[in-house]
Amino acid sequence: MKRMLSLSLSALLLLSALVGCGSKDSGTASKTPEEYTEAYKTTIESARDDELNEAVPVVTSTEDDTASLVLSLIGVTDENTDAFAVAISPMNIKAYGVAAILPAEGKSEEVLEGVNAFVEQQKQSFEQYLVDQYEIANAAKVETLDDGTILLVMCEDQDTVLDAIKTSLNG
C-alpha cells in the first residue's frame, strides 16, 4: 500500500512538474479566492487515492455538509479565511488532516494557532491510544507558503504529500 501511494505521489509530482513547464502568464495578478479554493481542492484530491477522497471529502465552504464538524476542529471560519480546502478525519480512530488555507488579512496568526491546536489535540488523542496514529500526528507538517497559504499535512508519508502539494500550488 505504501509503495503504491509512493509511486502514485511520485507520478503526481512528475506530472505537476511537467505541467509547470507550460507557458505562464507573465502578469503578476493574484488569484481570486475562488481560484485559490479550486486550486487547493484539486491539489489535495490529486495527492490522494479515490478511496480516501470518498472517505474524507474536501470541505471548501462553511455551507458544505460536514463543514460544521470539520472546520470547528481546525478553527476555520468565513471571518478568518479568504479561501480554504480542508480534509480532516472527524473520527478519533485516524490521525489525518490535509488543509490549504489562505487567511484573511490580519488573520494569519489566528489561523496558524487553530491549525497548530488541531495538531496538538491529535497528538494528545493518540499518545496513549493508538501509537501508530500518534506517530503520524507527531510528524505532521505545518508550513506557510510565500503567498500566505498555510498548509497542514498530517498523514502517512507526509513529506511526499507535502512536497507534491507545494509543487502543484507553486507550479
mmCIF file of C-alpha atoms in Angstrom:
data_model
loop_
_atom_site.group_PDB
_atom_site.id
_atom_site.type_symbol
_atom_site.label_atom_id
_atom_site.label_comp_id
_atom_site.label_asym_id
_atom_site.label_seq_id
_atom_site.Cartn_x
_atom_site.Cartn_y
_atom_site.Cartn_z
ATOM 1 C CA MET A 1 0.000 0.000 0.000
ATOM 2 C CA LYS A 2 2.787 2.413 0.917
ATOM 3 C CA ARG A 3 4.643 1.572 -2.297
ATOM 4 C CA MET A 4 1.519 2.221 -4.345
ATOM 5 C CA LEU A 5 0.990 5.535 -2.535
ATOM 6 C CA SER A 6 4.635 6.498 -3.023
ATOM 7 C CA LEU A 7 4.521 5.579 -6.702
ATOM 8 C CA SER A 8 1.251 7.449 -7.189
ATOM 9 C CA LEU A 9 2.581 10.525 -5.461
ATOM 10 C CA SER A 10 5.826 10.338 -7.448
ATOM 11 C CA ALA A 11 3.813 10.189 -10.661
ATOM 12 C CA LEU A 12 1.732 13.138 -9.474
ATOM 13 C CA LEU A 13 4.884 15.088 -8.670
ATOM 14 C CA LEU A 14 6.303 14.341 -12.122
ATOM 15 C CA LEU A 15 3.031 15.331 -13.784
ATOM 16 C CA SER A 16 2.940 18.549 -11.757
ATOM 17 C CA ALA A 17 6.496 19.345 -12.807
ATOM 18 C CA LEU A 18 5.646 18.757 -16.466
ATOM 19 C CA VAL A 19 2.532 20.893 -16.243
ATOM 20 C CA GLY A 20 4.649 23.611 -14.633
ATOM 21 C CA CYS A 21 6.851 23.670 -17.737
ATOM 22 C CA GLY A 22 3.998 25.075 -19.806
ATOM 23 C CA SER A 23 3.642 28.752 -20.570
ATOM 24 C CA LYS A 24 2.773 31.006 -17.691
ATOM 25 C CA ASP A 25 1.011 34.308 -17.642
ATOM 26 C CA SER A 26 3.665 36.962 -17.176
ATOM 27 C CA GLY A 27 1.233 39.167 -15.268
ATOM 28 C CA THR A 28 1.508 39.438 -11.526
ATOM 29 C CA ALA A 29 -2.219 39.467 -10.787
ATOM 30 C CA SER A 30 -3.080 37.308 -7.793
ATOM 31 C CA LYS A 31 -5.737 34.654 -7.814
ATOM 32 C CA THR A 32 -9.280 35.267 -6.667
ATOM 33 C CA PRO A 33 -10.477 33.453 -3.528
ATOM 34 C CA GLU A 34 -12.485 31.123 -5.761
ATOM 35 C CA GLU A 35 -9.370 30.291 -7.810
ATOM 36 C CA TYR A 36 -7.400 29.599 -4.630
ATOM 37 C CA THR A 37 -10.188 27.347 -3.332
ATOM 38 C CA GLU A 38 -10.347 25.368 -6.569
ATOM 39 C CA ALA A 39 -6.549 25.038 -6.738
ATOM 40 C CA TYR A 40 -6.425 23.866 -3.123
ATOM 41 C CA LYS A 41 -9.206 21.325 -3.609
ATOM 42 C CA THR A 42 -7.778 19.940 -6.847
ATOM 43 C CA THR A 43 -4.304 19.675 -5.357
ATOM 44 C CA ILE A 44 -5.465 17.860 -2.214
ATOM 45 C CA GLU A 45 -7.659 15.436 -4.165
ATOM 46 C CA SER A 46 -4.826 14.745 -6.624
ATOM 47 C CA ALA A 47 -2.475 13.876 -3.769
ATOM 48 C CA ARG A 48 -4.857 11.151 -2.524
ATOM 49 C CA ASP A 49 -6.427 7.993 -3.891
ATOM 50 C CA ASP A 50 -10.115 7.637 -4.765
ATOM 51 C CA GLU A 51 -10.886 5.703 -1.580
ATOM 52 C CA LEU A 52 -9.543 8.467 0.650
ATOM 53 C CA ASN A 53 -11.245 11.160 -1.434
ATOM 54 C CA GLU A 54 -14.548 9.401 -0.831
ATOM 55 C CA ALA A 55 -13.944 8.613 2.848
ATOM 56 C CA VAL A 56 -12.630 12.051 3.853
ATOM 57 C CA PRO A 57 -14.109 14.662 1.499
ATOM 58 C CA VAL A 58 -12.509 18.053 0.976
ATOM 59 C CA VAL A 59 -14.529 20.844 2.586
ATOM 60 C CA THR A 60 -14.321 24.154 0.703
ATOM 61 C CA SER A 61 -17.221 26.113 2.145
ATOM 62 C CA THR A 62 -18.837 26.669 5.517
ATOM 63 C CA GLU A 63 -22.041 25.529 3.769
ATOM 64 C CA ASP A 64 -20.691 22.026 2.981
ATOM 65 C CA ASP A 65 -22.490 19.110 4.668
ATOM 66 C CA THR A 66 -19.658 18.291 7.080
ATOM 67 C CA ALA A 67 -18.342 21.841 7.469
ATOM 68 C CA SER A 68 -19.609 22.487 10.999
ATOM 69 C CA LEU A 69 -17.931 19.339 12.294
ATOM 70 C CA VAL A 70 -14.655 19.546 10.358
ATOM 71 C CA LEU A 71 -13.967 23.284 10.335
ATOM 72 C CA SER A 72 -14.510 23.677 14.069
ATOM 73 C CA LEU A 73 -11.692 21.159 14.657
ATOM 74 C CA ILE A 74 -9.210 23.409 12.898
ATOM 75 C CA GLY A 75 -10.624 26.844 13.699
ATOM 76 C CA VAL A 76 -11.535 27.848 10.134
ATOM 77 C CA THR A 77 -14.330 30.398 9.727
ATOM 78 C CA ASP A 78 -15.546 32.727 6.989
ATOM 79 C CA GLU A 79 -14.193 35.615 9.064
ATOM 80 C CA ASN A 80 -10.593 34.400 9.328
ATOM 81 C CA THR A 81 -10.098 32.987 5.818
ATOM 82 C CA ASP A 82 -10.370 34.115 2.227
ATOM 83 C CA ALA A 83 -10.097 30.593 0.777
ATOM 84 C CA PHE A 84 -9.613 27.074 2.084
ATOM 85 C CA ALA A 85 -9.792 23.385 1.342
ATOM 86 C CA VAL A 86 -9.773 21.128 4.403
ATOM 87 C CA ALA A 87 -9.860 17.337 4.607
ATOM 88 C CA ILE A 88 -9.826 16.085 8.189
ATOM 89 C CA SER A 89 -10.913 12.772 9.620
ATOM 90 C CA PRO A 90 -13.619 13.636 12.146
ATOM 91 C CA MET A 91 -13.366 10.128 13.611
ATOM 92 C CA ASN A 92 -11.000 9.658 16.524
ATOM 93 C CA ILE A 93 -9.539 6.497 15.007
ATOM 94 C CA LYS A 94 -7.225 8.056 12.433
ATOM 95 C CA ALA A 95 -4.776 10.940 12.630
ATOM 96 C CA TYR A 96 -5.493 12.516 9.276
ATOM 97 C CA GLY A 97 -5.630 16.102 8.129
ATOM 98 C CA VAL A 98 -4.661 17.867 4.932
ATOM 99 C CA ALA A 99 -5.518 21.527 4.569
ATOM 100 C CA ALA A 100 -4.604 24.554 2.491
ATOM 101 C CA ILE A 101 -5.850 27.820 3.946
ATOM 102 C CA LEU A 102 -5.483 31.409 2.753
ATOM 103 C CA PRO A 103 -6.026 33.545 5.860
ATOM 104 C CA ALA A 104 -7.936 36.810 5.622
ATOM 105 C CA GLU A 105 -5.837 39.936 6.003
ATOM 106 C CA GLY A 106 -4.514 40.184 9.542
ATOM 107 C CA LYS A 107 -5.756 36.691 10.473
ATOM 108 C CA SER A 108 -2.648 34.580 9.746
ATOM 109 C CA GLU A 109 -1.751 34.145 13.411
ATOM 110 C CA GLU A 110 -5.309 33.149 14.321
ATOM 111 C CA VAL A 111 -5.443 30.538 11.545
ATOM 112 C CA LEU A 112 -1.974 29.229 12.352
ATOM 113 C CA GLU A 113 -2.957 28.894 16.019
ATOM 114 C CA GLY A 114 -6.051 26.888 15.017
ATOM 115 C CA VAL A 115 -4.018 24.561 12.792
ATOM 116 C CA ASN A 116 -1.347 24.039 15.451
ATOM 117 C CA ALA A 117 -4.001 23.460 18.132
ATOM 118 C CA PHE A 118 -5.546 20.758 15.926
ATOM 119 C CA VAL A 119 -2.152 19.046 15.570
ATOM 120 C CA GLU A 120 -1.584 19.174 19.335
ATOM 121 C CA GLN A 121 -5.069 17.827 20.013
ATOM 122 C CA GLN A 122 -4.418 14.921 17.642
ATOM 123 C CA LYS A 123 -1.121 14.142 19.363
ATOM 124 C CA GLN A 124 -2.818 14.108 22.757
ATOM 125 C CA SER A 125 -5.696 11.977 21.488
ATOM 126 C CA PHE A 126 -3.449 9.254 20.155
ATOM 127 C CA GLU A 127 -0.494 9.363 22.549
ATOM 128 C CA GLN A 128 -1.838 6.591 24.794
ATOM 129 C CA TYR A 129 -4.459 5.229 22.413
ATOM 130 C CA LEU A 130 -3.065 4.271 19.004
ATOM 131 C CA VAL A 131 0.713 4.546 18.842
ATOM 132 C CA ASP A 132 0.892 4.345 15.030
ATOM 133 C CA GLN A 133 -1.572 7.240 14.734
ATOM 134 C CA TYR A 134 0.360 9.223 17.338
ATOM 135 C CA GLU A 135 3.479 8.877 15.182
ATOM 136 C CA ILE A 136 1.553 10.273 12.202
ATOM 137 C CA ALA A 137 0.228 13.192 14.275
ATOM 138 C CA ASN A 138 3.662 13.832 15.740
ATOM 139 C CA ALA A 139 5.184 14.006 12.235
ATOM 140 C CA ALA A 140 2.570 16.488 10.958
ATOM 141 C CA LYS A 141 3.886 19.336 8.833
ATOM 142 C CA VAL A 142 2.610 22.910 9.046
ATOM 143 C CA GLU A 143 4.122 25.457 6.672
ATOM 144 C CA THR A 144 3.325 28.913 5.370
ATOM 145 C CA LEU A 145 3.956 29.458 1.654
ATOM 146 C CA ASP A 146 5.200 32.708 0.090
ATOM 147 C CA ASP A 147 1.654 33.732 -0.895
ATOM 148 C CA GLY A 148 0.470 33.331 2.717
ATOM 149 C CA THR A 149 -1.171 29.933 2.249
ATOM 150 C CA ILE A 150 -0.949 27.810 5.382
ATOM 151 C CA LEU A 151 -0.507 24.109 4.657
ATOM 152 C CA LEU A 152 -1.198 21.260 7.035
ATOM 153 C CA VAL A 153 -0.221 17.718 6.132
ATOM 154 C CA MET A 154 -0.880 15.001 8.702
ATOM 155 C CA CYS A 155 -0.956 11.611 7.018
ATOM 156 C CA GLU A 156 1.187 8.654 6.125
ATOM 157 C CA ASP A 157 4.191 9.657 4.010
ATOM 158 C CA GLN A 158 3.568 13.321 4.879
ATOM 159 C CA ASP A 159 6.853 14.577 3.375
ATOM 160 C CA THR A 160 5.974 13.247 -0.074
ATOM 161 C CA VAL A 161 2.411 14.560 0.154
ATOM 162 C CA LEU A 162 3.615 17.989 1.351
ATOM 163 C CA ASP A 163 6.148 18.228 -1.486
ATOM 164 C CA ALA A 164 3.530 17.235 -4.060
ATOM 165 C CA ILE A 165 1.076 19.835 -2.766
ATOM 166 C CA LYS A 166 3.691 22.592 -2.607
ATOM 167 C CA THR A 167 4.922 21.778 -6.113
ATOM 168 C CA SER A 168 1.401 21.780 -7.508
ATOM 169 C CA LEU A 169 0.416 25.059 -5.822
ATOM 170 C CA ASN A 170 3.648 26.808 -6.771
ATOM 171 C CA GLY A 171 3.624 25.426 -10.317
#
